[in-house]
Coordinates of C-alpha atoms and ligand atoms in Angstrom, one line a residue:
M1 CA 176.2 59.7 46.9
E2 CA 174.5 63.1 47.0
K3 CA 172.5 62.3 50.1
F4 CA 175.7 61.1 51.8
K5 CA 177.3 64.4 51.0
K6 CA 174.4 66.3 52.3
Y7 CA 174.3 64.3 55.6
I8 CA 178.0 65.0 56.1
D9 CA 177.5 68.7 55.4
D10 CA 174.5 68.9 57.7
N11 CA 176.4 67.2 60.5
R12 CA 179.9 68.6 60.0
E13 CA 180.1 70.6 63.2
R14 CA 178.7 67.8 65.4
F15 CA 181.1 65.2 63.9
L16 CA 184.0 67.5 64.7
S17 CA 182.9 68.3 68.2
E18 CA 182.4 64.6 68.9
L19 CA 185.9 63.8 67.5
F20 CA 187.3 66.6 69.6
D21 CA 185.8 65.0 72.8
F22 CA 187.4 61.7 71.8
I23 CA 190.8 63.4 71.2
R24 CA 190.6 65.2 74.5
I25 CA 190.9 62.0 76.4
P26 CA 194.7 61.5 76.8
S27 CA 194.8 57.8 75.9
V28 CA 198.5 57.2 75.9
S29 CA 198.9 53.5 76.2
A30 CA 202.6 53.6 77.1
K31 CA 202.1 55.5 80.3
A32 CA 200.9 54.0 83.6
E33 CA 199.5 57.4 84.7
N34 CA 196.9 57.3 81.8
K35 CA 195.5 53.9 82.8
E36 CA 192.2 55.4 83.9
D37 CA 192.0 57.6 80.7
M38 CA 192.3 54.4 78.7
V39 CA 189.2 53.0 80.4
R40 CA 187.4 56.3 79.8
C41 CA 188.4 56.3 76.2
A42 CA 187.2 52.7 75.7
E43 CA 183.9 53.7 77.3
F44 CA 183.7 56.7 74.9
V45 CA 184.2 54.4 71.9
K46 CA 181.5 52.0 73.2
K47 CA 179.0 54.9 73.6
S48 CA 179.9 56.2 70.1
L49 CA 179.1 52.9 68.6
L50 CA 175.8 52.5 70.4
D51 CA 174.8 56.1 69.5
A52 CA 175.7 55.4 65.9
G53 CA 173.3 52.5 65.9
A54 CA 175.2 49.3 67.0
D55 CA 172.9 46.5 68.3
R56 CA 175.4 46.0 71.0
A57 CA 178.8 47.2 72.1
E58 CA 181.0 46.0 74.9
V59 CA 184.2 46.9 76.7
Y60 CA 186.3 43.8 77.3
K61 CA 188.9 43.9 80.0
T62 CA 192.4 42.5 79.3
D63 CA 195.6 42.2 81.2
G64 CA 196.5 45.6 79.6
H65 CA 194.1 48.1 78.2
P66 CA 190.5 47.3 77.3
I67 CA 189.2 46.2 73.8
V68 CA 185.9 47.5 72.5
F69 CA 183.7 45.3 70.3
G70 CA 180.5 46.4 68.7
E71 CA 178.2 45.1 66.0
K72 CA 175.2 45.6 63.9
K73 CA 173.6 42.7 62.3
V74 CA 171.6 43.9 59.3
K75 CA 170.6 40.7 57.7
E76 CA 171.6 37.0 57.7
G77 CA 173.5 36.2 54.6
L78 CA 174.9 39.7 53.9
P79 CA 178.7 39.9 53.9
T80 CA 180.3 41.0 57.2
V81 CA 182.9 43.8 57.4
L82 CA 185.0 44.0 60.6
I83 CA 186.4 47.4 61.3
Y84 CA 189.7 47.4 63.2
G85 CA 191.2 50.6 64.7
H86 CA 193.0 51.8 67.8
Y87 CA 192.0 54.4 70.4
D88 CA 195.4 54.6 72.0
V89 CA 198.0 57.2 71.0
Q90 CA 201.7 57.7 71.2
P91 CA 203.1 59.9 74.0
A92 CA 202.9 63.6 73.1
E93 CA 206.5 64.5 74.2
P94 CA 208.4 66.7 73.6
L95 CA 205.6 69.0 74.8
E96 CA 207.4 72.3 74.3
L97 CA 207.5 71.7 70.5
W98 CA 203.6 71.8 70.2
K99 CA 202.1 75.0 69.0
S100 CA 198.8 74.1 70.8
P101 CA 198.5 71.6 73.6
P102 CA 198.4 68.0 72.2
F103 CA 195.1 67.1 73.9
E104 CA 193.3 70.3 73.1
P105 CA 192.4 69.9 69.5
E106 CA 192.6 73.1 67.4
I107 CA 191.8 73.8 63.8
R108 CA 194.4 75.8 61.9
D109 CA 194.8 76.1 58.1
G110 CA 192.1 73.5 57.5
K111 CA 193.8 70.9 59.7
I112 CA 193.0 69.4 63.1
Y113 CA 196.1 69.6 65.3
A114 CA 196.3 67.2 68.2
R115 CA 197.8 63.9 69.3
G116 CA 195.7 61.2 67.6
A117 CA 194.1 63.6 65.2
D118 CA 195.2 61.2 62.4
D119 CA 196.7 58.1 64.2
D120 CA 194.2 56.7 64.8
K121 CA 191.4 58.6 66.4
G122 CA 190.6 60.8 63.4
Q123 CA 190.7 57.8 61.0
L124 CA 188.8 55.5 63.2
F125 CA 186.1 58.0 63.9
M126 CA 185.4 58.3 60.2
H127 CA 184.2 54.8 60.3
V128 CA 182.0 55.4 63.3
K129 CA 180.4 58.4 61.5
A130 CA 180.1 56.5 58.2
F131 CA 178.3 53.8 60.1
E132 CA 176.0 56.2 61.8
M133 CA 175.1 57.8 58.4
M134 CA 174.4 54.6 56.6
N135 CA 172.5 53.2 59.5
S136 CA 170.3 56.3 59.9
M137 CA 169.4 56.1 56.3
S138 CA 168.9 52.3 56.4
E139 CA 171.6 52.0 53.7
L140 CA 173.7 49.4 55.3
P141 CA 174.4 46.7 52.7
C142 CA 176.6 44.6 55.0
N143 CA 176.7 43.4 58.6
I144 CA 179.2 45.5 60.6
K145 CA 181.5 44.7 63.4
F146 CA 184.0 47.0 65.2
M147 CA 187.0 45.8 67.1
I148 CA 188.9 48.8 68.6
E149 CA 191.9 48.2 70.7
G150 CA 194.0 50.3 73.1
E151 CA 197.4 48.7 72.8
E152 CA 198.4 49.1 69.1
E153 CA 201.1 51.7 69.9
V154 CA 202.7 49.3 72.5
G155 CA 202.6 46.1 70.5
S156 CA 199.0 44.8 70.7
S157 CA 200.0 42.2 73.2
N158 CA 196.5 41.2 74.4
L159 CA 194.7 41.3 71.0
E160 CA 196.0 38.0 69.7
G161 CA 194.6 36.1 72.7
F162 CA 191.3 38.0 72.4
C163 CA 191.1 36.9 68.7
S164 CA 191.8 33.3 69.4
R165 CA 189.2 33.2 72.3
N166 CA 186.5 35.0 70.2
K167 CA 186.8 33.6 66.7
E168 CA 183.0 33.1 66.4
M169 CA 182.2 36.7 67.5
L170 CA 184.8 38.1 65.2
S171 CA 184.0 36.1 62.1
A172 CA 183.8 38.3 59.1
D173 CA 184.5 38.4 55.3
V174 CA 187.0 41.2 55.4
I175 CA 188.7 43.4 57.9
L176 CA 188.7 47.1 57.0
I177 CA 191.3 49.4 58.5
S178 CA 192.0 53.1 58.2
D179 CA 195.3 53.5 59.9
T180 CA 197.7 54.2 57.0
T181 CA 198.4 57.0 54.5
M182 CA 197.6 57.8 51.0
I183 CA 200.0 59.4 48.5
A184 CA 198.4 62.9 48.4
Q185 CA 195.1 64.6 48.6
D186 CA 194.8 64.4 44.8
T187 CA 196.4 61.0 44.5
P188 CA 194.5 58.2 46.2
S189 CA 196.3 55.0 47.1
V190 CA 195.5 51.7 48.9
T191 CA 198.2 50.3 51.2
S192 CA 199.1 46.9 49.7
G193 CA 201.7 46.0 52.3
L194 CA 203.1 46.7 55.7
R195 CA 206.5 46.0 57.0
G196 CA 207.1 43.8 60.0
L197 CA 209.1 44.9 63.1
S198 CA 211.6 43.6 65.6
Y199 CA 212.1 46.2 68.3
M200 CA 215.2 45.7 70.5
Q201 CA 216.8 47.3 73.5
V202 CA 220.5 46.9 74.2
E203 CA 222.6 47.6 77.3
V204 CA 226.4 47.8 77.5
T205 CA 227.9 47.7 81.0
G206 CA 231.5 48.7 81.7
P207 CA 232.9 49.7 85.1
N208 CA 230.8 49.3 88.3
R209 CA 230.1 53.1 88.6
D210 CA 230.6 56.3 86.6
L211 CA 234.3 57.0 86.9
H212 CA 236.3 60.2 86.8
S213 CA 237.2 60.5 83.1
G214 CA 240.6 62.0 83.9
L215 CA 241.6 59.4 86.5
Y216 CA 240.4 56.4 84.4
G217 CA 239.8 57.7 80.8
G218 CA 242.1 56.1 78.2
A219 CA 242.6 53.0 80.4
V220 CA 239.2 51.7 81.1
V221 CA 236.9 50.6 78.2
N222 CA 234.0 53.1 77.8
P223 CA 230.6 51.5 77.2
C224 CA 229.3 54.6 75.4
N225 CA 232.2 54.5 72.9
I226 CA 231.8 50.7 72.5
L227 CA 228.0 51.0 71.9
C228 CA 228.7 53.5 69.1
D229 CA 231.3 51.2 67.5
M230 CA 228.9 48.2 67.8
I231 CA 226.0 50.1 66.3
S232 CA 228.0 51.5 63.4
S233 CA 229.2 48.0 62.6
L234 CA 225.6 46.8 62.1
K235 CA 225.7 48.3 58.5
D236 CA 228.4 48.1 55.8
E237 CA 229.4 50.8 53.4
N238 CA 226.6 49.8 51.0
G239 CA 224.0 50.3 53.7
R240 CA 223.4 46.6 54.1
I241 CA 222.7 45.1 57.5
T242 CA 225.7 43.0 58.6
I243 CA 223.9 40.6 61.0
P244 CA 224.6 37.1 59.7
G245 CA 221.5 35.5 58.2
F246 CA 219.5 38.8 58.3
Y247 CA 218.6 38.7 54.6
D248 CA 218.2 34.9 54.3
D249 CA 214.4 34.9 54.1
V250 CA 214.0 38.2 52.2
I251 CA 212.1 37.6 49.0
E252 CA 213.6 39.6 46.1
I253 CA 210.9 41.5 44.2
S254 CA 210.6 40.8 40.5
T255 CA 211.8 43.4 38.0
E256 CA 208.2 43.8 36.7
E257 CA 206.9 44.7 40.2
R258 CA 209.8 47.1 40.7
A259 CA 209.1 48.7 37.4
K260 CA 205.4 49.1 38.4
M261 CA 206.5 50.6 41.8
A262 CA 208.7 53.1 40.0
G263 CA 205.6 54.4 38.3
R264 CA 204.2 56.0 41.4
P265 CA 204.8 59.8 41.6
Y266 CA 207.9 60.7 43.5
N267 CA 209.7 64.0 43.7
H268 CA 213.2 63.6 45.2
E269 CA 213.7 67.3 46.0
E270 CA 210.3 67.6 47.6
F271 CA 210.8 64.5 49.6
M272 CA 214.1 65.8 51.0
K273 CA 212.6 69.2 51.6
S274 CA 209.6 67.7 53.5
V275 CA 212.0 66.5 56.2
D276 CA 214.6 69.3 55.8
V277 CA 217.6 67.2 54.7
D278 CA 220.0 67.8 51.8
A279 CA 220.7 64.1 51.0
L280 CA 219.1 60.7 51.6
G281 CA 220.8 57.5 52.5
G282 CA 220.0 53.8 52.5
E283 CA 220.7 50.4 50.9
A284 CA 222.7 50.8 47.6
G285 CA 220.9 49.8 44.5
F286 CA 217.3 50.7 45.6
S287 CA 215.2 53.7 45.2
T288 CA 213.7 55.7 48.1
H289 CA 210.3 54.0 47.9
E290 CA 211.9 50.6 47.5
R291 CA 214.1 51.2 50.6
I292 CA 210.9 52.1 52.5
G293 CA 208.4 49.6 51.0
I294 CA 210.2 46.4 50.0
R295 CA 213.6 46.4 51.8
P296 CA 214.2 45.8 55.5
S297 CA 215.9 48.5 57.6
L298 CA 217.6 49.1 60.9
D299 CA 217.5 52.3 62.9
V300 CA 218.5 53.5 66.4
N301 CA 215.4 55.0 67.9
G302 CA 217.1 56.4 71.0
I303 CA 220.5 56.2 72.6
W304 CA 221.6 57.2 76.1
G305 CA 224.1 56.7 78.8
G306 CA 226.5 58.6 81.1
Y307 CA 225.8 62.3 81.7
T308 CA 223.2 64.0 79.5
G309 CA 222.2 66.9 81.8
E310 CA 223.1 70.6 81.6
G311 CA 226.7 71.7 81.1
A312 CA 229.7 69.3 81.3
K313 CA 230.4 66.5 83.8
T314 CA 233.6 64.7 83.4
I315 CA 232.8 61.0 83.7
L316 CA 233.5 57.7 82.0
P317 CA 230.0 56.1 82.2
S318 CA 229.2 52.8 83.7
K319 CA 226.4 52.0 81.2
A320 CA 225.1 52.8 77.7
Y321 CA 221.8 51.9 76.2
A322 CA 220.0 52.0 72.8
K323 CA 216.6 51.2 71.4
I324 CA 217.0 49.7 67.9
S325 CA 214.2 48.8 65.5
M326 CA 214.4 46.6 62.5
R327 CA 211.6 46.9 59.9
L328 CA 211.1 43.6 58.1
V329 CA 209.6 42.5 54.8
P330 CA 207.4 39.6 53.9
N331 CA 208.7 36.2 54.8
Q332 CA 211.2 37.5 57.5
N333 CA 210.2 36.3 60.9
A334 CA 210.3 38.8 63.7
E335 CA 211.4 36.4 66.5
K336 CA 214.0 34.8 64.3
I337 CA 215.4 38.2 63.4
A338 CA 215.4 39.2 67.0
D339 CA 217.4 36.0 67.8
L340 CA 219.9 36.7 65.1
F341 CA 220.3 40.2 66.4
I342 CA 220.8 39.1 70.0
R343 CA 223.3 36.4 69.0
H344 CA 225.3 38.8 66.8
F345 CA 225.2 41.7 69.2
T346 CA 226.2 39.9 72.3
S347 CA 229.0 38.0 70.6
A348 CA 230.4 41.2 69.1
A349 CA 231.0 42.6 72.6
P350 CA 234.7 43.3 73.1
A351 CA 236.6 42.5 76.3
G352 CA 236.0 45.0 79.1
V353 CA 232.2 45.3 78.7
R354 CA 229.2 43.1 79.1
V355 CA 226.3 43.3 76.6
K356 CA 222.6 42.5 77.0
A357 CA 220.1 42.6 74.2
E358 CA 216.3 42.1 74.6
Y359 CA 213.4 41.8 72.2
L360 CA 210.7 44.2 73.2
H361 CA 208.0 43.6 70.6
G362 CA 207.3 43.2 67.0
G363 CA 205.4 41.2 64.4
Q364 CA 205.3 40.0 60.8
A365 CA 204.9 42.0 57.6
Y366 CA 201.7 41.9 55.6
V367 CA 200.9 41.8 51.9
S368 CA 197.4 42.4 50.6
P369 CA 196.3 40.8 47.3
L370 CA 195.3 43.2 44.6
T371 CA 192.9 41.0 42.6
T372 CA 190.1 40.3 45.1
A373 CA 186.6 41.7 45.6
E374 CA 187.9 43.1 48.9
Y375 CA 190.6 45.2 47.1
E376 CA 188.4 46.0 44.1
A377 CA 185.7 47.5 46.4
A378 CA 188.3 49.8 47.9
S379 CA 189.6 50.8 44.4
R380 CA 186.1 51.6 43.1
A381 CA 185.2 53.6 46.2
L382 CA 188.3 55.8 46.0
E383 CA 187.9 56.2 42.3
T384 CA 184.4 57.5 42.8
T385 CA 185.3 60.1 45.5
F386 CA 188.7 61.1 44.2
G387 CA 188.0 60.8 40.5
K388 CA 191.2 58.7 40.0
K389 CA 192.0 55.1 40.3
P390 CA 194.1 54.5 43.4
I391 CA 197.7 53.3 43.2
P392 CA 198.6 50.3 45.4
V393 CA 201.5 51.2 47.7
R394 CA 203.8 49.1 49.9
S395 CA 204.0 51.1 53.1
G396 CA 207.1 51.2 55.3
G397 CA 205.0 51.3 58.5
S398 CA 203.8 48.4 60.6
I399 CA 200.6 47.2 62.1
P400 CA 201.8 43.9 63.4
I401 CA 198.3 42.7 64.4
V402 CA 197.2 42.6 60.7
A403 CA 199.3 39.5 60.1
V404 CA 197.9 38.0 63.3
F405 CA 194.4 38.5 62.0
E406 CA 195.2 36.5 59.0
K407 CA 196.9 33.7 61.0
V408 CA 194.4 33.4 63.9
L409 CA 191.1 34.5 62.3
G410 CA 191.9 33.6 58.7
I411 CA 190.7 37.0 57.5
K412 CA 192.5 39.3 55.1
S413 CA 192.6 43.0 55.8
I414 CA 192.2 46.0 53.5
L415 CA 194.2 49.0 54.4
L416 CA 192.1 52.0 53.3
G417 CA 194.1 54.8 54.9
F418 CA 193.3 58.5 54.5
G419 CA 196.4 60.0 56.4
L420 CA 199.2 61.9 54.8
D421 CA 202.9 61.6 55.5
S422 CA 202.8 65.3 56.4
D423 CA 200.4 64.6 59.2
A424 CA 203.4 64.1 61.4
I425 CA 202.0 61.1 63.3
H426 CA 204.0 60.2 66.4
S427 CA 205.6 63.7 66.2
P428 CA 204.8 67.1 67.8
N429 CA 202.0 68.9 66.0
E430 CA 200.3 65.8 64.6
S431 CA 197.5 66.9 62.3
Y432 CA 194.8 65.6 60.1
P433 CA 193.3 67.7 57.3
L434 CA 189.5 68.3 57.5
F435 CA 189.4 67.4 53.8
N436 CA 190.7 63.9 54.5
F437 CA 188.4 63.4 57.5
F438 CA 185.3 64.3 55.5
R439 CA 186.4 62.6 52.3
G440 CA 187.0 59.4 54.3
I441 CA 183.5 59.5 55.7
E442 CA 182.2 59.9 52.1
T443 CA 184.3 57.1 50.7
I444 CA 183.7 54.4 53.4
P445 CA 180.0 53.9 52.6
L446 CA 180.9 53.3 48.9
Y447 CA 183.3 50.6 50.1
Y448 CA 180.4 48.8 51.7
R449 CA 178.2 49.3 48.6
H450 CA 180.8 48.0 46.1
Y451 CA 181.8 45.2 48.3
A452 CA 178.2 44.0 48.8
E453 CA 177.6 44.2 45.1
L454 CA 180.8 42.4 44.1
K455 CA 180.0 39.6 46.7
R456 CA 176.5 39.3 45.3
G457 CA 178.1 38.7 41.9
Ligands
BES1 N1 199.2 53.7 62.1 C1 200.5 53.3 62.4 C2 201.2 52.5 61.3 C3 201.3 53.1 59.9 C4 201.2 54.5 59.7 C5 201.4 52.3 58.8 C6 201.3 55.0 58.4 C7 201.5 52.8 57.6 C8 201.4 54.2 57.4 C9 200.6 52.6 63.7 O1 199.8 53.2 64.7 C10 202.0 52.5 64.2 O2 202.5 53.6 64.6 N2 202.6 51.4 64.2 C11 203.9 51.2 64.8 C12 204.2 49.8 65.2 C13 203.7 49.4 66.6 C14 204.1 48.0 66.9 C15 204.3 50.4 67.6 C16 205.0 51.6 63.8 O3 204.9 51.4 62.6 O4 206.0 52.1 64.3
MN2 MN1 198.0 53.7 64.0
MN3 MN1 201.0 54.9 65.5

């Protein structure tokens, strides 16, 4: 413990300067213009793993962005921990809202500000440095593998194939992931579940061109108006989603588990203040954390059509579009929900417009068992460094590949995240507190230690 702390202290500045080099590579997976940066970033990860002491590390080409695999075999017979993370980041736009440029990391008020500072470069780099530290002290009680992808933010489309083709290479006892949040800096938690996702895009087409809204308005059906009507009818007055069959596979959570969930700290006023709203809304009969953690949701992510430029332009648009995401809970199937959505949405189109709906990407929800050695190791590690037993929390976010790991590799994942909701991931001015970064590096070795001990029995 103490020697880990000392190592971290002694190497603080170097860890940060390396992380900053990592962050400076603009690895935006969604943008074609960053394709070369993605390759550079994968090479950076490979080199970091080798420098940290991996026996081997390789960059694997895919049809999309490369995957990095690295490993250190300590001893036959020891348990193997596979670390998963992603080096890709979300686009930084809108750029004008950043106080410092997104790919020039800056420390302000004890936090690193940059795109990827938390999600997931900062969190993933904690694992690289924890590995370096244990390795340099010959303190590794487990065999270690790293699988770091570059397509998480765009749906991980090439990772499932990579997993099925490389089962042997990826064999492990547990997958350890730091890509989620904890409740607060003084309230550790382990993410016990993730929501699934069906991400849709819809298109409503009316007249063959944008029309003069005076010469035609009032007589020709307006696709923007229709899209708004159609979207608003996707929920009823109780905040329930109206797509037929949508809730069919949702498992109702027992009263006991709901009571347990209600025990987690939650301050209604503070929660509203943190996003600057004066009221919250959602499905009737459920608390805020139930609405986020155990109930499905539907949200418009973006909506456009017609004229959105400066000033006024009097037209009746030809087309209207929206991107709509549905967050799913365990036992709901992403493809099935996408089909239900498409059937409902296209059949709800009134005369005068044509409607298309397309499934962009998604995946299944995930639940993590709370009574295994894999979980217990996380609980003990956090209890040691934070001085408090962590609370299991069902997160509202999604990492669809986690369910795929279970299906294809047959390995359960532990979600040991050190981010905070206030880190503003995917938003302008994303940040990651130095405290969380260094506390993470301190906690991870204890996970290995406890896990190895528990497995030994
Ligand atoms: N790391 C996040 C997911 C996350 C964050 C889960 C915080 C729990 C707590 C991940 O990078 C992410 O952004 N996932 C996407 C899904 C993906 C398919 C684009 C998401 O949740 O929107
Ligand atoms: Mn992430
Ligand atoms: Mn993300």
